[in-house]
Coordinates of C-alpha atoms and ligand atoms in Angstrom, one line a residue:
Chain K
M1 CA 16.2 -19.9 -23.6
S2 CA 14.3 -22.7 -21.8
V3 CA 11.8 -21.8 -19.0
Q4 CA 14.2 -23.5 -16.5
E5 CA 17.0 -21.2 -17.5
L6 CA 14.8 -18.1 -17.4
E7 CA 13.6 -19.2 -13.9
K8 CA 17.1 -19.6 -12.7
I9 CA 18.1 -16.1 -14.0
F10 CA 15.0 -14.7 -12.4
Q11 CA 15.6 -16.3 -9.0
D12 CA 19.3 -15.4 -9.1
R13 CA 18.4 -11.7 -9.5
I14 CA 16.0 -11.9 -6.6
D15 CA 18.6 -13.7 -4.4
S16 CA 21.0 -10.9 -5.1
E17 CA 18.4 -8.2 -4.3
I18 CA 18.0 -7.0 -7.8
R19 CA 14.4 -5.7 -8.4
I20 CA 12.1 -7.1 -11.0
E21 CA 10.6 -4.5 -13.3
P22 CA 7.3 -4.8 -15.3
R23 CA 8.9 -5.7 -18.7
D24 CA 11.3 -8.3 -17.2
W25 CA 10.6 -12.0 -17.7
M26 CA 8.9 -13.5 -14.6
P27 CA 7.2 -16.8 -13.9
D28 CA 3.5 -16.9 -14.4
A29 CA 2.9 -17.9 -10.8
Y30 CA 4.9 -14.9 -9.5
R31 CA 2.8 -12.6 -11.6
K32 CA -0.4 -14.2 -10.4
T33 CA 0.6 -14.3 -6.8
L34 CA 1.6 -10.6 -6.9
I35 CA -1.6 -9.6 -8.6
R36 CA -3.6 -11.3 -5.9
Q37 CA -1.5 -9.9 -3.1
I38 CA -1.3 -6.3 -4.4
S39 CA -4.9 -6.0 -5.5
Q40 CA -6.1 -7.5 -2.2
H41 CA -4.0 -4.8 -0.5
A42 CA -5.4 -2.1 -2.7
H43 CA -9.0 -3.3 -2.0
S44 CA -8.2 -3.1 1.7
E45 CA -7.1 0.5 1.5
I46 CA -10.3 1.4 -0.4
V47 CA -12.8 -0.6 1.8
G48 CA -10.8 0.6 4.8
M49 CA -12.0 4.1 4.2
L50 CA -15.6 3.1 5.1
P51 CA -15.4 2.4 8.8
E52 CA -13.6 5.7 9.5
A53 CA -15.7 7.8 7.0
N54 CA -18.5 6.8 9.3
W55 CA -17.2 9.2 12.0
I56 CA -16.1 12.2 9.8
T57 CA -19.3 14.1 10.4
R58 CA -19.3 13.4 14.1
A59 CA -15.6 14.1 14.9
P60 CA -15.5 16.0 18.3
S61 CA -13.6 19.0 17.0
L62 CA -12.5 20.7 13.8
R63 CA -8.9 19.5 14.4
R64 CA -10.0 15.9 14.7
K65 CA -12.3 16.3 11.7
A66 CA -9.5 17.7 9.5
T67 CA -7.2 15.0 10.6
L68 CA -9.7 12.2 9.9
I69 CA -10.5 13.5 6.5
A70 CA -6.7 13.7 5.7
K71 CA -6.2 10.2 6.9
V72 CA -9.1 8.8 4.9
Q73 CA -7.9 10.7 1.8
D74 CA -4.5 9.1 2.3
E75 CA -6.1 5.7 2.3
A76 CA -7.7 6.5 -1.1
G77 CA -4.2 7.4 -2.4
H78 CA -2.8 4.2 -1.0
G79 CA -5.4 2.3 -2.9
L80 CA -4.5 4.2 -6.1
Y81 CA -0.7 3.5 -5.7
L82 CA -1.4 -0.2 -5.3
Y83 CA -3.9 -0.5 -8.1
S84 CA -1.4 1.2 -10.4
A85 CA 1.4 -1.2 -9.3
A86 CA -0.9 -4.2 -10.0
E87 CA -1.8 -2.8 -13.4
T88 CA 1.8 -3.0 -14.5
L89 CA 1.3 -6.8 -14.2
N90 CA -1.2 -6.8 -17.0
I91 CA -4.5 -6.6 -15.2
S92 CA -6.9 -3.7 -15.7
R93 CA -8.3 -1.6 -13.0
E94 CA -11.9 -2.6 -14.1
E95 CA -11.0 -6.2 -13.8
M96 CA -9.7 -5.8 -10.2
I97 CA -12.8 -3.7 -9.2
A98 CA -15.1 -6.3 -10.7
Q99 CA -13.3 -9.0 -8.7
L100 CA -13.8 -7.0 -5.5
H101 CA -17.5 -6.4 -6.2
S102 CA -18.2 -10.0 -7.2
G103 CA -16.6 -11.2 -3.9
K104 CA -13.9 -13.1 -5.8
A105 CA -11.1 -10.9 -4.4
K106 CA -10.7 -10.5 -0.7
Y107 CA -9.8 -7.5 1.4
S108 CA -8.5 -7.3 5.0
S109 CA -11.2 -8.7 7.3
I110 CA -10.5 -6.1 9.9
F111 CA -12.8 -3.7 8.0
N112 CA -15.7 -5.9 8.5
Y113 CA -16.0 -4.8 12.1
P114 CA -18.3 -1.9 13.0
T115 CA -17.1 1.5 14.4
L116 CA -19.4 2.0 17.3
T117 CA -17.9 5.0 19.1
W118 CA -15.5 7.9 18.6
A119 CA -12.9 5.9 20.5
D120 CA -12.8 3.4 17.6
M121 CA -11.1 6.1 15.5
G122 CA -8.3 6.0 18.1
A123 CA -8.1 2.3 18.3
I124 CA -8.1 1.9 14.6
G125 CA -5.3 4.4 14.1
W126 CA -3.2 2.8 16.9
L127 CA -3.9 -0.9 16.3
V128 CA -5.1 -1.3 12.8
D129 CA -2.7 1.1 11.1
G130 CA -0.1 -0.1 13.5
A131 CA -0.5 -3.7 12.4
A132 CA -0.6 -2.5 8.8
I133 CA 2.7 -0.6 9.2
M134 CA 4.3 -3.7 10.7
N135 CA 3.2 -5.6 7.6
Q136 CA 4.1 -2.9 5.1
V137 CA 7.5 -1.7 6.2
P138 CA 9.3 -4.9 5.1
L139 CA 7.5 -4.8 1.8
C140 CA 9.3 -1.6 0.9
R141 CA 12.1 -4.1 0.0
A142 CA 9.8 -6.4 -2.0
S143 CA 11.3 -7.9 -5.1
Y144 CA 8.8 -6.3 -7.5
G145 CA 9.9 -2.7 -8.2
P146 CA 6.5 -1.0 -8.7
Y147 CA 5.2 -2.7 -5.5
A148 CA 8.2 -1.7 -3.4
R149 CA 8.0 1.9 -4.6
A150 CA 4.3 2.1 -3.8
M151 CA 5.0 0.7 -0.3
V152 CA 7.7 3.3 0.3
R153 CA 5.2 6.1 -0.5
I154 CA 2.6 4.4 1.7
C155 CA 4.8 3.9 4.7
K156 CA 5.9 7.5 4.7
E157 CA 2.2 8.5 5.0
E158 CA 1.2 5.9 7.5
S159 CA 3.1 7.0 10.5
F160 CA 0.8 10.0 11.1
H161 CA -2.2 7.7 11.0
Q162 CA -0.9 5.7 13.9
R163 CA 0.2 8.7 15.9
Q164 CA -3.1 10.5 15.5
G165 CA -4.9 7.4 16.7
F166 CA -2.8 7.0 19.7
E167 CA -3.3 10.7 20.5
I168 CA -7.1 10.2 20.4
L169 CA -6.8 7.4 22.9
L170 CA -4.4 9.3 25.1
T171 CA -6.8 12.2 25.3
L172 CA -9.7 9.9 26.2
S173 CA -7.6 8.1 28.7
R174 CA -7.0 11.4 30.5
G175 CA -10.7 12.3 30.4
S176 CA -13.8 11.5 32.5
A177 CA -14.7 8.1 33.7
D178 CA -17.0 7.6 30.8
Q179 CA -14.3 8.6 28.3
R180 CA -11.9 6.2 29.9
R181 CA -14.5 3.4 29.7
M182 CA -15.0 4.2 26.0
C183 CA -11.3 4.0 25.4
Q184 CA -10.9 0.6 27.1
D185 CA -14.0 -0.7 25.3
A186 CA -12.6 0.3 21.9
I187 CA -9.3 -1.4 22.7
N188 CA -11.1 -4.5 23.8
R189 CA -13.0 -4.8 20.6
W190 CA -10.2 -4.0 18.2
W191 CA -7.4 -5.9 19.9
W192 CA -8.0 -9.4 18.7
P193 CA -9.1 -8.6 15.2
S194 CA -5.9 -6.5 14.9
V195 CA -3.8 -9.5 16.1
M196 CA -5.5 -11.6 13.4
M197 CA -4.5 -9.1 10.7
F198 CA -1.2 -10.9 10.4
G199 CA -3.0 -14.0 9.0
P200 CA -3.0 -17.6 9.9
N201 CA -0.2 -19.2 12.0
D202 CA 2.9 -20.1 10.1
E203 CA 2.1 -23.8 10.1
S204 CA -1.2 -23.1 8.4
S205 CA 0.0 -20.7 5.7
P206 CA 1.2 -23.1 3.0
H207 CA 2.2 -20.5 0.4
S208 CA 4.6 -18.6 2.7
A209 CA 7.7 -20.4 1.7
Q210 CA 7.4 -19.6 -2.0
S211 CA 6.5 -16.0 -1.2
M212 CA 9.6 -15.7 1.0
A213 CA 11.8 -17.2 -1.7
W214 CA 10.3 -14.6 -4.1
K215 CA 10.8 -11.9 -1.5
I216 CA 7.3 -10.6 -1.8
K217 CA 7.0 -11.6 1.9
R218 CA 9.9 -10.8 4.2
F219 CA 8.9 -12.1 7.6
S220 CA 6.5 -14.9 8.6
N221 CA 3.0 -14.0 10.0
D222 CA 3.9 -15.2 13.5
E223 CA 7.2 -13.2 13.6
L224 CA 5.4 -10.0 12.7
R225 CA 2.5 -10.8 15.0
Q226 CA 4.9 -11.3 17.9
R227 CA 6.7 -8.0 17.2
F228 CA 3.3 -6.2 17.2
V229 CA 2.2 -7.8 20.5
D230 CA 5.5 -6.9 22.1
I231 CA 5.3 -3.3 21.1
C232 CA 1.6 -2.8 21.9
A233 CA 1.9 -4.5 25.3
E234 CA 4.3 -1.7 26.3
Q235 CA 2.5 1.2 24.6
V236 CA -0.9 0.3 26.3
K237 CA 0.7 1.1 29.6
L238 CA 1.1 4.8 28.6
L239 CA -2.7 4.9 28.2
G240 CA -3.2 3.3 31.6
M241 CA -5.4 0.7 29.8
T242 CA -5.1 -3.0 29.3
L243 CA -5.1 -5.4 26.4
P244 CA -8.0 -7.9 26.6
D245 CA -5.8 -11.0 27.1
P246 CA -5.5 -12.5 30.5
E247 CA -2.6 -14.7 29.3
L248 CA -0.5 -11.7 28.2
S249 CA 2.7 -11.8 30.2
W250 CA 6.4 -11.0 29.7
N251 CA 8.5 -14.1 29.1
E252 CA 12.0 -13.3 30.4
E253 CA 13.6 -16.4 28.8
K254 CA 12.2 -15.7 25.3
Q255 CA 12.5 -11.9 25.7
H256 CA 9.0 -11.7 24.2
Y257 CA 5.4 -11.5 25.5
D258 CA 3.4 -14.7 25.7
F259 CA -0.1 -14.2 24.6
G260 CA -3.4 -16.1 24.5
A261 CA -4.8 -18.3 21.8
I262 CA -6.4 -16.7 18.7
D263 CA -10.0 -17.6 17.9
W264 CA -9.4 -18.9 14.4
D265 CA -13.0 -19.8 14.0
E266 CA -13.9 -16.2 14.2
F267 CA -11.2 -15.3 11.8
W268 CA -12.3 -17.7 9.1
N269 CA -15.9 -16.9 9.7
V270 CA -15.2 -13.2 8.9
V271 CA -12.9 -14.1 5.9
N272 CA -15.7 -16.2 4.5
G273 CA -18.1 -13.4 4.5
N274 CA -20.0 -13.7 7.8
G275 CA -18.5 -10.9 9.8
P276 CA -20.7 -8.1 11.2
C277 CA -20.3 -5.8 8.3
N278 CA -19.2 -7.8 5.2
K279 CA -22.4 -7.3 3.3
E280 CA -22.7 -3.6 4.2
R281 CA -19.1 -2.8 3.2
L282 CA -19.4 -4.5 -0.2
A283 CA -22.8 -3.0 -0.9
A284 CA -21.4 0.5 -0.1
R285 CA -18.5 -0.1 -2.5
V286 CA -20.7 -1.4 -5.3
Q287 CA -23.2 1.5 -4.9
A288 CA -20.4 4.1 -4.9
H289 CA -19.1 2.6 -8.1
E290 CA -22.5 2.5 -9.8
D291 CA -23.5 6.0 -8.6
G292 CA -20.2 7.3 -10.1
A293 CA -20.8 5.7 -13.5
W294 CA -22.3 8.9 -15.0
V295 CA -19.4 11.0 -13.8
R296 CA -16.9 8.7 -15.5
E297 CA -18.9 8.8 -18.7
A298 CA -19.5 12.6 -18.6
A299 CA -15.8 13.2 -18.1
L300 CA -15.0 11.1 -21.2
A301 CA -17.6 12.8 -23.3
Y302 CA -16.3 16.2 -22.2
A303 CA -12.7 15.2 -23.0
G304 CA -13.8 14.0 -26.4
K305 CA -15.7 17.2 -27.1
K306 CA -12.7 19.3 -26.1
R307 CA -10.4 17.3 -28.4
Q308 CA -12.8 17.8 -31.3
E309 CA -12.9 21.5 -30.7
K310 CA -9.2 21.7 -30.6
D311 CA -8.8 19.6 -33.8
A312 CA -11.4 21.8 -35.6
A313 CA -9.6 25.1 -34.6
Chain E
M1 CA -23.0 2.3 -20.9
S2 CA -19.9 3.2 -22.8
Q3 CA -17.1 0.7 -22.9
E4 CA -14.4 3.3 -23.3
R5 CA -12.2 3.8 -20.2
W6 CA -10.2 6.7 -18.8
P7 CA -6.7 6.3 -20.2
L8 CA -3.6 5.7 -18.0
W9 CA -1.2 8.6 -17.4
E10 CA 2.3 8.7 -16.1
V11 CA 3.1 11.4 -13.5
F12 CA 6.4 13.2 -13.2
I13 CA 7.1 15.6 -10.4
R14 CA 9.8 18.2 -9.8
S15 CA 10.2 18.2 -6.0
K16 CA 12.0 21.6 -5.9
Q17 CA 13.3 24.2 -8.2
G18 CA 16.6 23.1 -9.8
L19 CA 15.9 19.4 -9.7
D20 CA 14.7 17.1 -12.5
H21 CA 11.2 15.9 -12.9
K22 CA 11.1 12.4 -11.6
H23 CA 8.5 9.6 -12.2
A24 CA 6.1 9.5 -9.3
G25 CA 3.5 7.0 -10.4
S26 CA 0.5 6.7 -12.6
L27 CA -3.3 7.3 -12.6
H28 CA -6.3 7.2 -14.8
A29 CA -7.9 10.4 -16.0
A30 CA -10.2 11.5 -18.9
D31 CA -7.9 14.3 -20.1
A32 CA -4.6 16.0 -19.3
K33 CA -6.2 18.7 -17.2
M34 CA -7.9 16.1 -15.0
A35 CA -4.7 14.1 -14.9
I36 CA -2.8 17.1 -13.5
E37 CA -5.5 17.8 -10.9
N38 CA -5.6 14.2 -9.8
A39 CA -1.8 14.1 -9.7
R40 CA -1.8 17.1 -7.5
D41 CA -4.3 15.4 -5.2
V42 CA -2.5 12.1 -4.9
Y43 CA 1.1 12.9 -5.3
T44 CA 1.6 16.3 -3.8
R45 CA -0.6 16.3 -0.7
R46 CA 2.4 17.0 1.5
M47 CA 4.2 19.7 -0.7
E48 CA 6.2 17.0 -2.6
G49 CA 6.2 19.1 -5.7
V50 CA 6.5 22.4 -7.4
S51 CA 5.8 21.3 -10.9
I52 CA 3.9 18.4 -12.5
W53 CA 4.2 16.7 -15.9
V54 CA 1.7 14.2 -17.1
V55 CA 2.0 12.1 -20.2
E56 CA -0.4 9.4 -21.5
S57 CA 1.3 6.1 -20.9
R58 CA 0.7 4.9 -24.5
H59 CA 3.0 7.7 -25.7
I60 CA 6.0 6.3 -23.8
H61 CA 8.4 4.1 -25.8
A62 CA 10.7 1.9 -23.8
T63 CA 13.7 -0.3 -24.3
N64 CA 13.2 -4.1 -24.2
P65 CA 15.0 -5.6 -21.1
D66 CA 15.8 -8.8 -23.2
E67 CA 17.9 -6.7 -25.5
A68 CA 19.8 -4.9 -22.7
A69 CA 23.0 -6.8 -23.3
S70 CA 23.4 -5.9 -26.9
L71 CA 21.9 -2.4 -26.5
Y72 CA 24.4 -1.3 -24.0
D73 CA 27.2 -3.3 -25.4
P74 CA 28.9 -0.3 -27.2
A75 CA 29.6 1.4 -23.9
N76 CA 30.8 -1.8 -22.2
D77 CA 34.5 -1.8 -23.2
K78 CA 35.2 1.9 -23.2
V79 CA 36.8 2.4 -19.8
Y80 CA 38.9 5.2 -21.3
R81 CA 35.7 7.4 -21.0
H82 CA 36.2 7.5 -17.2
P83 CA 38.8 9.8 -15.6
T84 CA 40.2 7.1 -13.4
F85 CA 41.5 5.3 -16.6
Y86 CA 44.4 7.7 -16.8
D87 CA 47.5 7.0 -14.8
L88 CA 49.1 10.2 -13.6
P89 CA 51.6 11.1 -10.8
D90 CA 50.3 12.0 -7.4
E91 CA 52.2 15.2 -7.5
L92 CA 50.0 16.5 -10.2
K93 CA 47.6 19.0 -8.5
H94 CA 44.3 20.6 -9.4
M95 CA 43.3 18.0 -12.0
Ligands
FE2_1 FE1 -3.1 2.9 4.2
FE2_2 FE1 -3.4 4.2 7.3

């Protein structure tokens, strides 16, 4: 069969919502785009553990500490599900990790911001996990089977992340004047980076049309962003706090919130490695990997020895 | 440093007594024991399972999707294997 015929069969299957599985024929560009998208997502889950891990030892109560550990552990699992999904596309785990460590592969820029106070754990759960969920739920219907299945698992686990975050903020919002100030300050710092998590405006994301046709992207960046703003603008009222956007206002005609302009210079600056924590985050990942090398080798040596003993017996 | 890597394992989980084990995902581990422990940690954190199977991925043999048409062809024209193929009167009860 010619490539054109194969491509037609492939696209027909996608159009009729039939999932593509690892051993099925797929265009090279589909494979490459998916590897980039899934591994980037996996890296984000893994790097995303760092800003929160920063507060595990200083959580204000045992309940909060247990919750935060459970959340961070979930994120490690999310990374694993996604790396596994990417591996079915014929890239090795080592190759992906090497790409992350060399800076060739990106991860979500949101994790290049520092976590300055305990309230940041609340803001991250509410806004960052909230934005992630908004992005991820439609991907449960992504055309690539292993990816969609990983997303289903992830989405099931994510909802507690957002709820525990909102609960932290709610508690602070009902506390002392200092606690309320801390709550508002965290929202102020995390709002815009969270809004940026949806990526460039539609007119500046050139690959979107192809990704939509392949159904590895289900809604445009701006659609998802608008949905996120609409929901958060209401939720923030329950906290008695505000979102740091003077232009935020309900538009009766559109039945959506209008919101202010995004600082894309900041966005690209952080993407290109110049955010407040880019170097720190990557250095922490590389060091953890290198420090763990002896464990990986020892486990292999132990497994080899056990096998020999068994064979000899 | 050794170039050998932890092999890939497929994880199957029985979610409750009486149900089949179902493929849950995969992971890397040095041996079967570690694969089971890691599977417990990543795939059953919320009581999703009562039993875990792991098998090294390289031991799994699979059909080739390109041959699906011919592979399943023998079953394709045998509608008489289904109960609805048989035309019986409505008055017939308990069948
Ligand atoms: Fe996650
Ligand atoms: Fe999360």
